[in-house]
Amino acid sequence: MTRSTLRPMGVGPMLDRSLQVYRKLFASLFLGTLLAFGPFYLVSNVLLVNLDALPLVPNFDFGDMDRFWESRFSEELFAGGTAVWARAVGIFLIGLVLVFLVVPVYFAWAVILSNRAIDGEATTSGDALREAWRRYGRVLGNGLLYWLISMGAYSIVSVGNFVLSLVYGGAILSTAALGNSEAAVTAAGAFALVVYVLFAYGGALAYYYFLIRFGYFLPPLLFENESVAIGRSWSLTRRSFWRLLAVYINFAALTYVFAVAVGIVVAGLGVSVVGLLLTLVVVSAFLPAGLVVYALTYRVQKTRTDADDIEAALARLRGPDPTQGSEPREAEGTR
């Protein structure tokens, strides 16, 4: 299928175009997310939440913390016995189905739907779902590989932060060798804190670097017929980490205000059946927006990398610059 290309965009235009696509697909994405995660959310709440202590609507009595905690968890969870194990097995099975079945298909479905909307193609959720199912094996395999990479990066960052914590503590304790003066303690503590903050934020940045660089494996599996697309993701995001990071930071800031406002309402309604249902509705509305941004940034990155590849191929076809060899030949001919 021939797909249109997108001109290279800055952070603002990419977010603006993503929101346009999201508004166009809102009904399909919202209903798809609701159907994908709603049953598991409701079943997990039936297994965990003490519905008998949960009112239909909240009474806004925020000082009644006993009722809050009673409503959060079923009494059977603290009673022990077979019922606890049955609920635990149920939650475990729900998690397996979500991770290994629902999430890969849902992410592929949302990206396919978004990509077709970007191209202006008329499509249905059913068509996108069937196409997602055809790529299920590849998506699951690459997703597990990406998870292993992310866990490895997280482990390295965690170990680094632990070592830095030891350095921070050692710098404070080492001031005893300097006479344990107040000035020495202050200087050592300030230095260690600065070093710790710099390296801690640097570690977090390194973690997100690998998440973004390897994170664009899904679209090549769906649209470029790749089998293992981790390497393709690395090439797609070359020289674009800071731009992509800025896109996601701005997207998070853009949705933060709405999330806080809705979160306050959900918190107020949380101790009720209405609150649980509203939480599901809010998540179903917000979750697909990030996948639309993901799909659009992929298309922009593909345009950039394809243009770079074409330019490099043309440069190879043209060969060396003729002007570089003309001067020696003219000089040789004048002898």
Short mmCIF file of C-alpha atoms in Angstrom, two decimals:
data_model
loop_
_atom_site.label_atom_id
_atom_site.label_comp_id
_atom_site.label_asym_id
_atom_site.label_seq_id
_atom_site.Cartn_x
_atom_site.Cartn_y
_atom_site.Cartn_z
CA MET A 1 0.00 0.00 0.00
CA THR A 2 1.36 3.39 -0.95
CA ARG A 3 1.55 5.76 1.97
CA SER A 4 1.91 9.50 1.85
CA THR A 5 4.92 11.13 3.40
CA LEU A 6 4.91 13.89 5.96
CA ARG A 7 7.20 16.86 5.77
CA PRO A 8 9.63 17.20 8.68
CA MET A 9 7.89 18.95 11.56
CA GLY A 10 8.91 20.69 14.72
CA VAL A 11 7.60 19.85 18.17
CA GLY A 12 4.60 22.18 18.02
CA PRO A 13 3.31 21.10 14.58
CA MET A 14 3.69 17.42 15.50
CA LEU A 15 1.59 17.87 18.64
CA ASP A 16 -0.98 19.91 16.75
CA ARG A 17 -1.31 17.28 14.00
CA SER A 18 -1.51 14.52 16.63
CA LEU A 19 -4.39 16.26 18.37
CA GLN A 20 -6.18 16.66 15.05
CA VAL A 21 -5.89 12.94 14.37
CA TYR A 22 -6.93 12.15 17.94
CA ARG A 23 -10.08 14.25 17.64
CA LYS A 24 -10.91 12.53 14.36
CA LEU A 25 -10.50 9.07 15.87
CA PHE A 26 -11.75 9.83 19.37
CA ALA A 27 -14.92 7.73 19.22
CA SER A 28 -13.18 4.68 17.74
CA LEU A 29 -10.17 4.88 20.05
CA PHE A 30 -12.29 5.50 23.13
CA LEU A 31 -14.65 2.60 22.48
CA GLY A 32 -11.78 0.30 21.52
CA THR A 33 -9.88 1.09 24.71
CA LEU A 34 -13.02 0.66 26.78
CA LEU A 35 -13.72 -2.75 25.24
CA ALA A 36 -10.09 -3.86 25.52
CA PHE A 37 -9.49 -3.00 29.16
CA GLY A 38 -12.95 -2.51 30.64
CA PRO A 39 -13.77 -6.17 31.33
CA PHE A 40 -10.41 -6.80 33.01
CA TYR A 41 -10.73 -3.64 35.08
CA LEU A 42 -14.18 -4.59 36.28
CA VAL A 43 -13.23 -8.20 37.07
CA SER A 44 -10.13 -7.11 38.99
CA ASN A 45 -12.24 -4.72 41.06
CA VAL A 46 -14.73 -7.47 41.80
CA LEU A 47 -11.85 -9.64 43.05
CA LEU A 48 -10.10 -6.93 45.06
CA VAL A 49 -12.60 -4.29 46.10
CA ASN A 50 -15.05 -4.74 48.94
CA LEU A 51 -18.14 -3.84 46.96
CA ASP A 52 -20.40 -4.27 50.00
CA ALA A 53 -18.68 -1.33 51.67
CA LEU A 54 -18.69 0.74 48.49
CA PRO A 55 -21.61 3.15 48.05
CA LEU A 56 -23.16 3.80 44.67
CA VAL A 57 -22.33 7.50 44.86
CA PRO A 58 -19.85 9.23 47.20
CA ASN A 59 -20.93 11.15 50.25
CA PHE A 60 -17.73 13.28 50.18
CA ASP A 61 -16.86 12.39 53.77
CA PHE A 62 -13.09 12.56 53.33
CA GLY A 63 -12.48 12.20 57.08
CA ASP A 64 -13.85 8.66 57.15
CA MET A 65 -10.56 6.88 56.41
CA ASP A 66 -11.71 3.59 57.91
CA ARG A 67 -14.48 3.33 55.33
CA PHE A 68 -12.01 4.31 52.62
CA TRP A 69 -9.62 1.44 53.37
CA GLU A 70 -12.47 -0.99 53.94
CA SER A 71 -13.82 -0.17 50.50
CA ARG A 72 -10.43 -0.50 48.81
CA PHE A 73 -9.89 -4.17 49.59
CA SER A 74 -12.17 -7.07 50.18
CA GLU A 75 -12.28 -8.41 53.73
CA GLU A 76 -11.49 -11.89 52.40
CA LEU A 77 -8.02 -10.71 51.38
CA PHE A 78 -7.09 -10.40 55.05
CA ALA A 79 -8.90 -13.55 56.22
CA GLY A 80 -6.56 -16.05 54.54
CA GLY A 81 -7.56 -19.46 53.26
CA THR A 82 -8.69 -20.74 49.90
CA ALA A 83 -10.57 -17.58 48.97
CA VAL A 84 -7.38 -15.52 49.06
CA TRP A 85 -5.53 -17.96 46.82
CA ALA A 86 -8.45 -18.09 44.40
CA ARG A 87 -8.47 -14.32 44.10
CA ALA A 88 -4.69 -14.19 43.74
CA VAL A 89 -4.79 -16.78 40.94
CA GLY A 90 -7.56 -14.80 39.27
CA ILE A 91 -5.53 -11.59 39.35
CA PHE A 92 -2.48 -13.46 38.04
CA LEU A 93 -4.41 -14.93 35.12
CA ILE A 94 -5.90 -11.53 34.30
CA GLY A 95 -2.39 -10.05 34.25
CA LEU A 96 -1.14 -12.77 31.90
CA VAL A 97 -3.99 -12.25 29.45
CA LEU A 98 -3.47 -8.49 29.51
CA VAL A 99 0.30 -8.60 29.00
CA PHE A 100 0.53 -11.39 26.44
CA LEU A 101 -2.69 -10.93 24.50
CA VAL A 102 -4.62 -7.70 24.97
CA VAL A 103 -1.80 -5.16 25.18
CA PRO A 104 0.12 -6.26 22.02
CA VAL A 105 -3.06 -6.41 19.91
CA TYR A 106 -4.43 -3.16 21.33
CA PHE A 107 -1.22 -1.19 20.72
CA ALA A 108 -0.94 -2.52 17.16
CA TRP A 109 -4.62 -1.77 16.50
CA ALA A 110 -4.34 1.83 17.76
CA VAL A 111 -1.17 2.52 15.75
CA ILE A 112 -2.68 1.05 12.56
CA LEU A 113 -5.83 3.11 13.00
CA SER A 114 -3.81 6.28 13.68
CA ASN A 115 -1.51 5.68 10.72
CA ARG A 116 -4.41 5.31 8.32
CA ALA A 117 -6.04 8.44 9.67
CA ILE A 118 -2.77 10.31 9.12
CA ASP A 119 -2.90 9.19 5.48
CA GLY A 120 -6.52 10.28 5.24
CA GLU A 121 -7.63 6.72 4.47
CA ALA A 122 -11.13 5.56 5.32
CA THR A 123 -10.89 2.50 7.56
CA THR A 124 -12.81 0.72 10.26
CA SER A 125 -11.81 -0.54 13.65
CA GLY A 126 -12.54 -4.07 12.48
CA ASP A 127 -10.11 -3.84 9.57
CA ALA A 128 -7.40 -2.44 11.82
CA LEU A 129 -8.04 -5.20 14.37
CA ARG A 130 -7.72 -7.94 11.77
CA GLU A 131 -4.45 -6.46 10.55
CA ALA A 132 -3.19 -6.26 14.14
CA TRP A 133 -4.00 -9.94 14.69
CA ARG A 134 -1.99 -10.91 11.63
CA ARG A 135 1.10 -9.28 13.19
CA TYR A 136 0.45 -10.59 16.70
CA GLY A 137 3.41 -12.99 16.88
CA ARG A 138 5.94 -10.41 15.71
CA VAL A 139 4.55 -7.71 17.97
CA LEU A 140 4.64 -9.96 21.03
CA GLY A 141 8.18 -11.19 20.37
CA ASN A 142 9.61 -7.74 19.76
CA GLY A 143 7.65 -6.37 22.71
CA LEU A 144 9.22 -8.91 25.05
CA LEU A 145 12.66 -8.09 23.65
CA TYR A 146 12.01 -4.39 24.22
CA TRP A 147 10.88 -5.16 27.78
CA LEU A 148 14.15 -7.01 28.45
CA ILE A 149 16.15 -4.06 27.09
CA SER A 150 14.20 -1.58 29.23
CA MET A 151 14.62 -3.72 32.34
CA GLY A 152 18.35 -3.98 31.65
CA ALA A 153 18.64 -0.21 31.27
CA TYR A 154 16.61 0.33 34.44
CA SER A 155 18.83 -2.09 36.37
CA ILE A 156 21.97 -0.30 35.25
CA VAL A 157 20.53 3.08 36.23
CA SER A 158 19.39 1.71 39.60
CA VAL A 159 22.82 0.28 40.35
CA GLY A 160 24.39 3.58 39.35
CA ASN A 161 22.09 5.51 41.69
CA PHE A 162 22.89 3.11 44.50
CA VAL A 163 26.62 3.63 43.98
CA LEU A 164 26.06 7.38 43.94
CA SER A 165 24.17 7.10 47.21
CA LEU A 166 27.20 5.39 48.72
CA VAL A 167 29.40 8.16 47.36
CA TYR A 168 27.09 10.75 48.85
CA GLY A 169 27.16 9.07 52.24
CA GLY A 170 30.91 8.53 52.06
CA ALA A 171 31.52 12.18 51.31
CA ILE A 172 29.59 13.17 54.39
CA LEU A 173 31.40 10.66 56.60
CA SER A 174 34.79 11.57 55.20
CA THR A 175 34.48 15.02 56.70
CA ALA A 176 35.47 13.46 60.00
CA ALA A 177 38.98 13.14 58.63
CA LEU A 178 38.95 16.87 58.00
CA GLY A 179 38.32 17.70 61.61
CA ASN A 180 34.55 17.34 61.38
CA SER A 181 34.22 21.08 61.18
CA GLU A 182 30.92 22.65 60.23
CA ALA A 183 32.41 24.20 57.11
CA ALA A 184 33.88 20.87 55.99
CA VAL A 185 30.61 19.07 56.52
CA THR A 186 28.72 21.74 54.57
CA ALA A 187 31.20 21.77 51.69
CA ALA A 188 31.36 17.99 51.40
CA GLY A 189 27.61 17.64 51.66
CA ALA A 190 26.96 20.30 49.03
CA PHE A 191 29.48 18.78 46.64
CA ALA A 192 28.12 15.26 47.09
CA LEU A 193 24.54 16.46 46.65
CA VAL A 194 25.37 18.28 43.41
CA VAL A 195 27.19 15.24 42.06
CA TYR A 196 24.33 12.96 43.09
CA VAL A 197 21.65 15.14 41.50
CA LEU A 198 23.61 15.50 38.27
CA PHE A 199 24.28 11.80 37.94
CA ALA A 200 20.79 10.80 39.07
CA TYR A 201 19.17 13.00 36.44
CA GLY A 202 21.79 11.88 33.97
CA GLY A 203 20.91 8.27 34.72
CA ALA A 204 17.22 8.96 34.21
CA LEU A 205 18.02 10.71 30.93
CA ALA A 206 20.10 7.72 29.82
CA TYR A 207 17.20 5.42 30.68
CA TYR A 208 14.75 7.44 28.60
CA TYR A 209 17.33 7.62 25.83
CA PHE A 210 17.25 3.85 25.41
CA LEU A 211 13.47 3.72 25.81
CA ILE A 212 13.02 6.15 22.92
CA ARG A 213 15.79 4.82 20.69
CA PHE A 214 14.50 1.24 20.89
CA GLY A 215 10.84 2.13 21.35
CA TYR A 216 9.91 2.61 17.68
CA PHE A 217 9.94 -1.10 16.87
CA LEU A 218 6.16 -1.43 16.50
CA PRO A 219 5.46 0.61 13.32
CA PRO A 220 8.17 -1.13 11.24
CA LEU A 221 6.60 -4.46 12.19
CA LEU A 222 3.24 -3.23 10.99
CA PHE A 223 4.13 -1.15 7.94
CA GLU A 224 7.62 -2.16 6.78
CA ASN A 225 7.31 -5.95 7.00
CA GLU A 226 10.18 -6.22 9.47
CA SER A 227 10.53 -9.37 11.58
CA VAL A 228 12.86 -8.00 14.26
CA ALA A 229 12.58 -4.22 14.32
CA ILE A 230 14.68 -3.20 17.33
CA GLY A 231 17.58 -2.27 15.05
CA ARG A 232 15.23 -0.45 12.70
CA SER A 233 13.96 1.60 15.65
CA TRP A 234 17.52 2.64 16.43
CA SER A 235 18.07 3.87 12.86
CA LEU A 236 14.70 5.64 12.75
CA THR A 237 15.51 7.72 15.81
CA ARG A 238 19.08 8.65 15.00
CA ARG A 239 19.92 12.30 15.64
CA SER A 240 16.34 12.84 16.86
CA PHE A 241 16.36 11.88 20.55
CA TRP A 242 16.10 15.43 21.86
CA ARG A 243 13.32 16.31 19.44
CA LEU A 244 11.32 13.22 20.38
CA LEU A 245 11.95 13.77 24.08
CA ALA A 246 10.68 17.34 23.70
CA VAL A 247 7.54 16.06 21.97
CA TYR A 248 6.71 13.69 24.82
CA ILE A 249 7.57 16.23 27.51
CA ASN A 250 5.31 18.80 25.89
CA PHE A 251 2.59 16.22 25.40
CA ALA A 252 2.82 15.29 29.09
CA ALA A 253 2.65 18.95 30.07
CA LEU A 254 -0.29 19.49 27.75
CA THR A 255 -2.29 16.66 29.27
CA TYR A 256 -1.14 17.28 32.83
CA VAL A 257 -3.60 20.11 33.46
CA PHE A 258 -6.51 18.03 32.23
CA ALA A 259 -5.30 14.97 34.11
CA VAL A 260 -5.02 16.90 37.38
CA ALA A 261 -8.47 18.44 36.97
CA VAL A 262 -10.06 15.10 36.16
CA GLY A 263 -7.98 13.38 38.85
CA ILE A 264 -9.40 15.68 41.50
CA VAL A 265 -12.91 14.75 40.45
CA VAL A 266 -12.07 11.05 40.32
CA ALA A 267 -10.45 11.23 43.76
CA GLY A 268 -13.60 12.77 45.13
CA LEU A 269 -15.70 10.07 43.52
CA GLY A 270 -13.22 7.28 44.17
CA VAL A 271 -14.96 5.82 47.22
CA SER A 272 -18.01 4.81 45.19
CA VAL A 273 -19.13 2.64 42.31
CA VAL A 274 -19.53 5.78 40.20
CA GLY A 275 -15.91 6.70 40.95
CA LEU A 276 -14.62 3.31 39.77
CA LEU A 277 -16.57 3.56 36.53
CA LEU A 278 -15.46 7.15 35.96
CA THR A 279 -11.84 6.10 36.38
CA LEU A 280 -12.28 3.58 33.58
CA VAL A 281 -13.86 6.22 31.35
CA VAL A 282 -11.05 8.72 31.99
CA VAL A 283 -8.28 6.20 31.30
CA SER A 284 -10.03 5.06 28.11
CA ALA A 285 -10.15 8.67 26.93
CA PHE A 286 -6.54 9.61 27.75
CA LEU A 287 -4.58 6.44 26.94
CA PRO A 288 -5.02 6.45 23.12
CA ALA A 289 -3.78 10.04 22.78
CA GLY A 290 -0.20 9.00 23.50
CA LEU A 291 -0.39 6.26 20.87
CA VAL A 292 -1.53 8.79 18.26
CA VAL A 293 1.53 10.92 19.09
CA TYR A 294 3.67 7.79 18.81
CA ALA A 295 2.26 6.92 15.38
CA LEU A 296 2.68 10.43 14.03
CA THR A 297 6.26 10.84 15.26
CA TYR A 298 7.10 7.56 13.57
CA ARG A 299 5.84 8.89 10.25
CA VAL A 300 7.82 12.09 10.64
CA GLN A 301 10.95 10.15 11.59
CA LYS A 302 10.53 7.84 8.62
CA THR A 303 10.32 10.87 6.33
CA ARG A 304 13.52 12.25 7.84
CA THR A 305 15.48 8.99 7.61
CA ASP A 306 14.22 8.21 4.10
CA ALA A 307 15.30 11.67 2.96
CA ASP A 308 18.74 11.13 4.51
CA ASP A 309 19.04 7.72 2.84
CA ILE A 310 18.03 9.12 -0.55
CA GLU A 311 20.52 11.95 -0.22
CA ALA A 312 23.28 9.51 0.70
CA ALA A 313 22.39 7.25 -2.25
CA LEU A 314 22.43 10.20 -4.66
CA ALA A 315 25.80 11.27 -3.30
CA ARG A 316 27.19 7.80 -3.97
CA LEU A 317 25.79 7.81 -7.50
CA ARG A 318 27.27 11.23 -8.24
CA GLY A 319 30.64 10.03 -7.06
CA PRO A 320 33.43 12.38 -6.00
CA ASP A 321 32.97 16.07 -6.57
CA PRO A 322 34.42 16.85 -10.06
CA THR A 323 35.77 20.16 -8.86
CA GLN A 324 38.09 18.36 -6.47
CA GLY A 325 40.01 16.66 -9.29
CA SER A 326 39.93 19.38 -11.93
CA GLU A 327 42.65 21.54 -10.50
CA PRO A 328 45.37 18.85 -10.43
CA ARG A 329 44.52 17.80 -14.02
CA GLU A 330 44.75 21.40 -15.25
CA ALA A 331 48.00 21.89 -13.44
CA GLU A 332 49.38 18.71 -14.97
CA GLY A 333 48.33 19.81 -18.47
CA THR A 334 50.17 23.11 -18.22
CA ARG A 335 53.48 21.51 -17.64
#
